[in-house]
Amino acid sequence: MAHDWQHGLDEGIVTDFKERMTYGDYLQLDRLLSSQTPLSRHHDEMLFIIIHQTSELWMKLLLHELKAAIERIVKDDLSTAFKMLARVSKIQAQIIQAWDVLATLTPAEYMEFRDQLGQASGFQSFQYRMIEFYLGNKNPQLLQIYEKDPELLSQLTEALHAPSLYDVAIGALSRAGFPIDRDILERDVSRPYQAHQSVEAAWLTVYGDVKRYWDLYELAEKLIDIEDWLQQWRFRHMKTVERIIGFKRGTGGSSGVPYLKGVMDQRFFPELWEIRTRF
């Protein structure tokens, strides 16, 4: 009788999968790994496709966590929301690191297959748009991009009209007894949020008495983490684009680097940044 060490298997390892589910079955790897279909014969197009596909997978998980965190904050279950928001930040770190891999693509290599993209662009990413809507960067005009797909359009429209992560955080301030202006609490959440003095005053109080308002203080810091990571993602995006195509226009028609520099000025949680100067 042969010993397990002779063929490299530990005792008890299952090898008969005729009637059992395998690792590949569970993860549907046949579908996943057959989804990379370059349109050119250039070696580096595979890199381009896989980087963007894996980023979309991370964004799917990020949205899963953000949606659940919003639901928990509405129910004042902040401790559960904190775990979810901490995971969001870790996911963001993974997505940021992907730019380092893509940055190994040189201008000459990218130009070999760039024409194959047509007008396809990351700007059209449905999931990235959902993330921005969840964080409060609402823009109804962007829905036009998704009119081709009624199902995606419906999901984005729902997210546009739903309270963002910051909206529910402000709601938590109100339920804690802070005098948030009624115009803020009853505002049209499909419009971009504008900073308000009553919200800033509430956060200043929270940061001024951390022990008393520990949960709200921790919530605020989780939001800062998320926006900080998002801005780092935007910066790495901008620098990677500049490194590969310089100041050419993007495939989707944007001005490219100038556009990406402009969006870095957007803030999702303005009062939480402003109080750092005023505190």
Short mmCIF file of C-alpha atoms in Angstrom, two decimals:
data_model
loop_
_atom_site.label_atom_id
_atom_site.label_comp_id
_atom_site.label_asym_id
_atom_site.label_seq_id
_atom_site.Cartn_x
_atom_site.Cartn_y
_atom_site.Cartn_z
CA MET A 1 0.00 0.00 0.00
CA ALA A 2 1.46 3.34 -1.02
CA HIS A 3 1.94 5.99 1.61
CA ASP A 4 0.32 9.46 1.15
CA TRP A 5 3.71 11.17 1.17
CA GLN A 6 4.76 9.22 -1.89
CA HIS A 7 2.16 10.94 -4.07
CA GLY A 8 2.05 14.27 -2.21
CA LEU A 9 -1.45 13.99 -0.69
CA ASP A 10 -2.37 14.21 2.97
CA GLU A 11 -4.61 11.52 4.35
CA GLY A 12 -8.25 12.51 4.03
CA ILE A 13 -7.91 14.74 0.97
CA VAL A 14 -10.86 14.14 -1.35
CA THR A 15 -9.95 13.22 -4.93
CA ASP A 16 -13.20 11.76 -6.25
CA PHE A 17 -15.42 14.57 -7.56
CA LYS A 18 -17.65 12.59 -9.91
CA GLU A 19 -20.63 13.32 -7.65
CA ARG A 20 -19.28 16.29 -5.72
CA MET A 21 -19.03 20.02 -6.34
CA THR A 22 -15.50 21.21 -7.05
CA TYR A 23 -13.79 24.50 -6.30
CA GLY A 24 -14.16 25.46 -9.96
CA ASP A 25 -17.87 24.56 -9.92
CA TYR A 26 -18.52 26.70 -6.84
CA LEU A 27 -16.74 29.74 -8.28
CA GLN A 28 -18.07 29.13 -11.82
CA LEU A 29 -14.53 29.46 -13.08
CA ASP A 30 -15.50 28.19 -16.52
CA ARG A 31 -17.61 31.33 -16.99
CA LEU A 32 -15.22 33.66 -15.18
CA LEU A 33 -12.05 32.62 -17.00
CA SER A 34 -13.69 32.54 -20.42
CA SER A 35 -14.75 36.19 -20.13
CA GLN A 36 -11.42 37.63 -21.29
CA THR A 37 -11.73 38.06 -25.04
CA PRO A 38 -9.18 40.49 -26.51
CA LEU A 39 -10.23 42.18 -29.76
CA SER A 40 -6.66 42.48 -31.01
CA ARG A 41 -3.68 40.12 -31.14
CA HIS A 42 -1.56 42.37 -28.98
CA HIS A 43 -0.11 40.72 -25.89
CA ASP A 44 -0.94 43.57 -23.50
CA GLU A 45 -4.66 43.79 -24.18
CA MET A 46 -5.14 40.85 -21.78
CA LEU A 47 -3.61 42.96 -19.00
CA PHE A 48 -5.98 45.83 -19.80
CA ILE A 49 -9.06 43.59 -19.73
CA ILE A 50 -8.19 41.70 -16.56
CA ILE A 51 -7.32 44.85 -14.58
CA HIS A 52 -10.68 46.38 -15.39
CA GLN A 53 -12.65 43.18 -14.84
CA THR A 54 -11.09 42.56 -11.42
CA SER A 55 -11.76 46.18 -10.46
CA GLU A 56 -15.41 45.68 -11.37
CA LEU A 57 -15.52 42.58 -9.14
CA TRP A 58 -14.09 44.55 -6.23
CA MET A 59 -16.65 47.30 -6.91
CA LYS A 60 -19.43 44.72 -6.78
CA LEU A 61 -18.34 43.76 -3.27
CA LEU A 62 -17.88 47.41 -2.33
CA LEU A 63 -21.47 48.17 -3.36
CA HIS A 64 -22.69 45.12 -1.44
CA GLU A 65 -21.05 46.49 1.72
CA LEU A 66 -22.10 50.11 1.17
CA LYS A 67 -25.74 49.22 0.65
CA ALA A 68 -25.80 47.10 3.80
CA ALA A 69 -24.01 49.81 5.81
CA ILE A 70 -26.59 52.40 4.76
CA GLU A 71 -29.37 50.07 5.89
CA ARG A 72 -27.70 49.50 9.27
CA ILE A 73 -27.12 53.22 9.90
CA VAL A 74 -30.80 53.94 9.22
CA LYS A 75 -31.60 51.42 11.98
CA ASP A 76 -29.00 53.00 14.30
CA ASP A 77 -27.00 49.77 14.27
CA LEU A 78 -23.74 51.67 13.94
CA SER A 79 -21.43 48.98 15.25
CA THR A 80 -22.43 46.60 12.45
CA ALA A 81 -22.12 49.40 9.91
CA PHE A 82 -18.58 50.15 11.10
CA LYS A 83 -17.41 46.65 10.17
CA MET A 84 -18.91 47.04 6.70
CA LEU A 85 -17.42 50.50 6.16
CA ALA A 86 -14.00 49.29 7.33
CA ARG A 87 -14.23 46.53 4.72
CA VAL A 88 -15.10 49.14 2.08
CA SER A 89 -11.84 50.95 2.83
CA LYS A 90 -9.85 47.72 2.53
CA ILE A 91 -11.51 47.02 -0.83
CA GLN A 92 -10.62 50.51 -1.99
CA ALA A 93 -6.99 49.83 -1.14
CA GLN A 94 -7.05 46.77 -3.39
CA ILE A 95 -8.54 48.72 -6.30
CA ILE A 96 -5.93 51.46 -5.92
CA GLN A 97 -3.09 48.93 -6.13
CA ALA A 98 -4.44 47.73 -9.47
CA TRP A 99 -3.28 51.01 -11.05
CA ASP A 100 0.32 50.01 -10.28
CA VAL A 101 -0.11 46.92 -12.43
CA LEU A 102 -1.82 48.81 -15.26
CA ALA A 103 0.93 51.43 -15.16
CA THR A 104 3.33 48.82 -16.54
CA LEU A 105 1.53 49.36 -19.87
CA THR A 106 3.58 51.74 -22.01
CA PRO A 107 2.16 54.32 -24.46
CA ALA A 108 3.41 52.32 -27.45
CA GLU A 109 1.83 49.11 -26.14
CA TYR A 110 -1.53 50.75 -25.43
CA MET A 111 -1.71 52.33 -28.89
CA GLU A 112 -1.47 48.85 -30.42
CA PHE A 113 -5.04 48.07 -29.32
CA ARG A 114 -6.61 51.35 -28.19
CA ASP A 115 -8.67 51.70 -31.38
CA GLN A 116 -10.40 48.43 -30.51
CA LEU A 117 -12.08 50.14 -27.55
CA GLY A 118 -14.09 52.50 -29.76
CA GLN A 119 -15.95 54.84 -27.39
CA ALA A 120 -15.88 52.37 -24.49
CA SER A 121 -14.49 54.04 -21.37
CA GLY A 122 -14.29 53.51 -17.62
CA PHE A 123 -16.40 56.67 -17.36
CA GLN A 124 -19.32 54.48 -18.40
CA SER A 125 -18.81 52.00 -15.55
CA PHE A 126 -22.25 51.31 -14.15
CA GLN A 127 -20.89 50.18 -10.80
CA TYR A 128 -18.59 53.16 -10.36
CA ARG A 129 -21.56 55.41 -11.02
CA MET A 130 -23.53 53.50 -8.37
CA ILE A 131 -20.71 54.01 -5.88
CA GLU A 132 -20.75 57.75 -6.51
CA PHE A 133 -24.55 57.83 -6.09
CA TYR A 134 -24.29 55.87 -2.83
CA LEU A 135 -21.71 58.38 -1.60
CA GLY A 136 -23.85 61.35 -2.65
CA ASN A 137 -22.40 62.57 -5.93
CA LYS A 138 -25.75 62.71 -7.71
CA ASN A 139 -26.04 63.84 -11.34
CA PRO A 140 -29.28 62.98 -13.21
CA GLN A 141 -27.69 63.82 -16.58
CA LEU A 142 -25.41 60.80 -16.31
CA LEU A 143 -28.38 58.47 -16.59
CA GLN A 144 -28.42 59.14 -20.35
CA ILE A 145 -25.37 56.90 -20.71
CA TYR A 146 -27.38 53.87 -19.58
CA GLU A 147 -30.54 54.28 -21.65
CA LYS A 148 -29.36 51.36 -23.80
CA ASP A 149 -29.99 48.98 -20.88
CA PRO A 150 -33.39 49.46 -19.13
CA GLU A 151 -32.43 47.25 -16.19
CA LEU A 152 -29.25 49.19 -15.40
CA LEU A 153 -31.10 52.46 -15.93
CA SER A 154 -33.76 51.37 -13.43
CA GLN A 155 -31.16 50.45 -10.79
CA LEU A 156 -29.31 53.71 -11.22
CA THR A 157 -32.52 55.73 -11.11
CA GLU A 158 -33.43 54.02 -7.84
CA ALA A 159 -29.99 54.82 -6.40
CA LEU A 160 -30.27 58.42 -7.59
CA HIS A 161 -33.47 58.91 -5.60
CA ALA A 162 -32.33 57.01 -2.51
CA PRO A 163 -30.59 58.61 0.50
CA SER A 164 -26.81 58.45 0.22
CA LEU A 165 -24.39 57.29 2.89
CA TYR A 166 -23.97 60.88 4.03
CA ASP A 167 -27.73 61.51 4.05
CA VAL A 168 -28.24 58.63 6.49
CA ALA A 169 -25.26 59.76 8.58
CA ILE A 170 -26.88 63.19 8.91
CA GLY A 171 -30.10 61.41 9.84
CA ALA A 172 -28.21 59.67 12.64
CA LEU A 173 -27.06 63.08 13.91
CA SER A 174 -30.65 64.27 13.95
CA ARG A 175 -31.90 61.19 15.83
CA ALA A 176 -29.11 61.76 18.38
CA GLY A 177 -30.67 65.13 19.18
CA PHE A 178 -28.65 67.52 17.06
CA PRO A 179 -30.72 70.38 15.58
CA ILE A 180 -30.24 69.65 11.89
CA ASP A 181 -32.10 72.12 9.69
CA ARG A 182 -35.37 70.74 8.31
CA ASP A 183 -34.39 71.79 4.78
CA ILE A 184 -31.50 69.33 4.99
CA LEU A 185 -33.52 66.48 6.47
CA GLU A 186 -36.28 66.90 3.87
CA ARG A 187 -34.15 67.84 0.88
CA ASP A 188 -34.36 66.26 -2.57
CA VAL A 189 -31.76 63.51 -2.23
CA SER A 190 -31.50 63.14 -6.00
CA ARG A 191 -29.61 66.44 -6.08
CA PRO A 192 -25.95 66.93 -5.05
CA TYR A 193 -25.54 67.67 -1.35
CA GLN A 194 -24.54 71.21 -0.37
CA ALA A 195 -22.74 71.92 2.90
CA HIS A 196 -24.90 73.37 5.67
CA GLN A 197 -24.06 75.20 8.88
CA SER A 198 -26.32 73.04 11.07
CA VAL A 199 -24.53 69.88 9.95
CA GLU A 200 -21.11 71.45 10.48
CA ALA A 201 -22.12 72.58 13.97
CA ALA A 202 -23.25 69.04 14.82
CA TRP A 203 -19.99 67.46 13.71
CA LEU A 204 -18.00 70.12 15.58
CA THR A 205 -19.87 69.14 18.74
CA VAL A 206 -19.18 65.45 18.11
CA TYR A 207 -15.45 66.07 17.68
CA GLY A 208 -15.43 68.36 20.70
CA ASP A 209 -16.81 65.66 23.01
CA VAL A 210 -15.56 62.37 21.63
CA LYS A 211 -16.32 60.33 24.75
CA ARG A 212 -19.96 61.36 24.78
CA TYR A 213 -20.50 60.89 21.05
CA TRP A 214 -18.07 58.04 20.40
CA ASP A 215 -20.28 56.17 17.91
CA LEU A 216 -20.95 59.29 15.83
CA TYR A 217 -17.27 60.21 16.01
CA GLU A 218 -16.32 56.76 14.74
CA LEU A 219 -18.92 57.02 11.98
CA ALA A 220 -17.42 60.34 10.89
CA GLU A 221 -13.92 58.86 10.78
CA LYS A 222 -15.13 55.89 8.73
CA LEU A 223 -16.59 58.34 6.21
CA ILE A 224 -13.33 60.26 6.08
CA ASP A 225 -11.47 57.00 5.44
CA ILE A 226 -13.71 56.21 2.49
CA GLU A 227 -13.41 59.63 0.89
CA ASP A 228 -9.66 59.72 1.49
CA TRP A 229 -9.24 56.36 -0.28
CA LEU A 230 -11.53 57.47 -3.09
CA GLN A 231 -9.43 60.55 -3.70
CA GLN A 232 -6.30 58.41 -3.72
CA TRP A 233 -7.98 56.16 -6.28
CA ARG A 234 -8.81 59.20 -8.42
CA PHE A 235 -5.23 60.47 -8.15
CA ARG A 236 -3.74 57.12 -9.19
CA HIS A 237 -6.25 56.95 -12.04
CA MET A 238 -5.26 60.39 -13.26
CA LYS A 239 -1.51 59.72 -13.03
CA THR A 240 -1.82 56.33 -14.73
CA VAL A 241 -3.77 57.88 -17.60
CA GLU A 242 -1.20 60.68 -17.90
CA ARG A 243 1.61 58.12 -17.89
CA ILE A 244 0.05 56.04 -20.67
CA ILE A 245 -1.69 58.55 -22.98
CA GLY A 246 -0.46 61.94 -21.78
CA PHE A 247 -3.02 64.65 -22.48
CA LYS A 248 -4.88 62.89 -25.30
CA ARG A 249 -8.69 62.80 -25.08
CA GLY A 250 -10.25 59.76 -23.41
CA THR A 251 -11.91 57.04 -25.49
CA GLY A 252 -15.27 58.08 -24.06
CA GLY A 253 -14.83 61.67 -25.28
CA SER A 254 -13.68 63.32 -22.05
CA SER A 255 -10.73 65.69 -22.01
CA GLY A 256 -8.76 62.96 -20.25
CA VAL A 257 -6.27 64.13 -17.64
CA PRO A 258 -7.79 67.65 -17.25
CA TYR A 259 -11.20 66.06 -16.56
CA LEU A 260 -9.73 63.63 -14.04
CA LYS A 261 -7.92 66.48 -12.27
CA GLY A 262 -11.21 68.39 -12.07
CA VAL A 263 -13.16 65.62 -10.36
CA MET A 264 -10.54 65.44 -7.62
CA ASP A 265 -11.94 68.74 -6.31
CA GLN A 266 -15.33 67.11 -5.59
CA ARG A 267 -16.09 66.35 -1.96
CA PHE A 268 -18.75 63.97 -0.67
CA PHE A 269 -18.69 64.86 3.04
CA PRO A 270 -17.74 68.57 3.01
CA GLU A 271 -18.38 69.46 6.65
CA LEU A 272 -16.17 66.63 7.88
CA TRP A 273 -13.26 68.21 6.02
CA GLU A 274 -14.15 71.79 6.90
CA ILE A 275 -14.19 71.18 10.66
CA ARG A 276 -10.55 70.11 10.55
CA THR A 277 -9.69 73.73 9.97
CA ARG A 278 -12.27 75.11 12.40
CA PHE A 279 -11.75 72.63 15.23
#
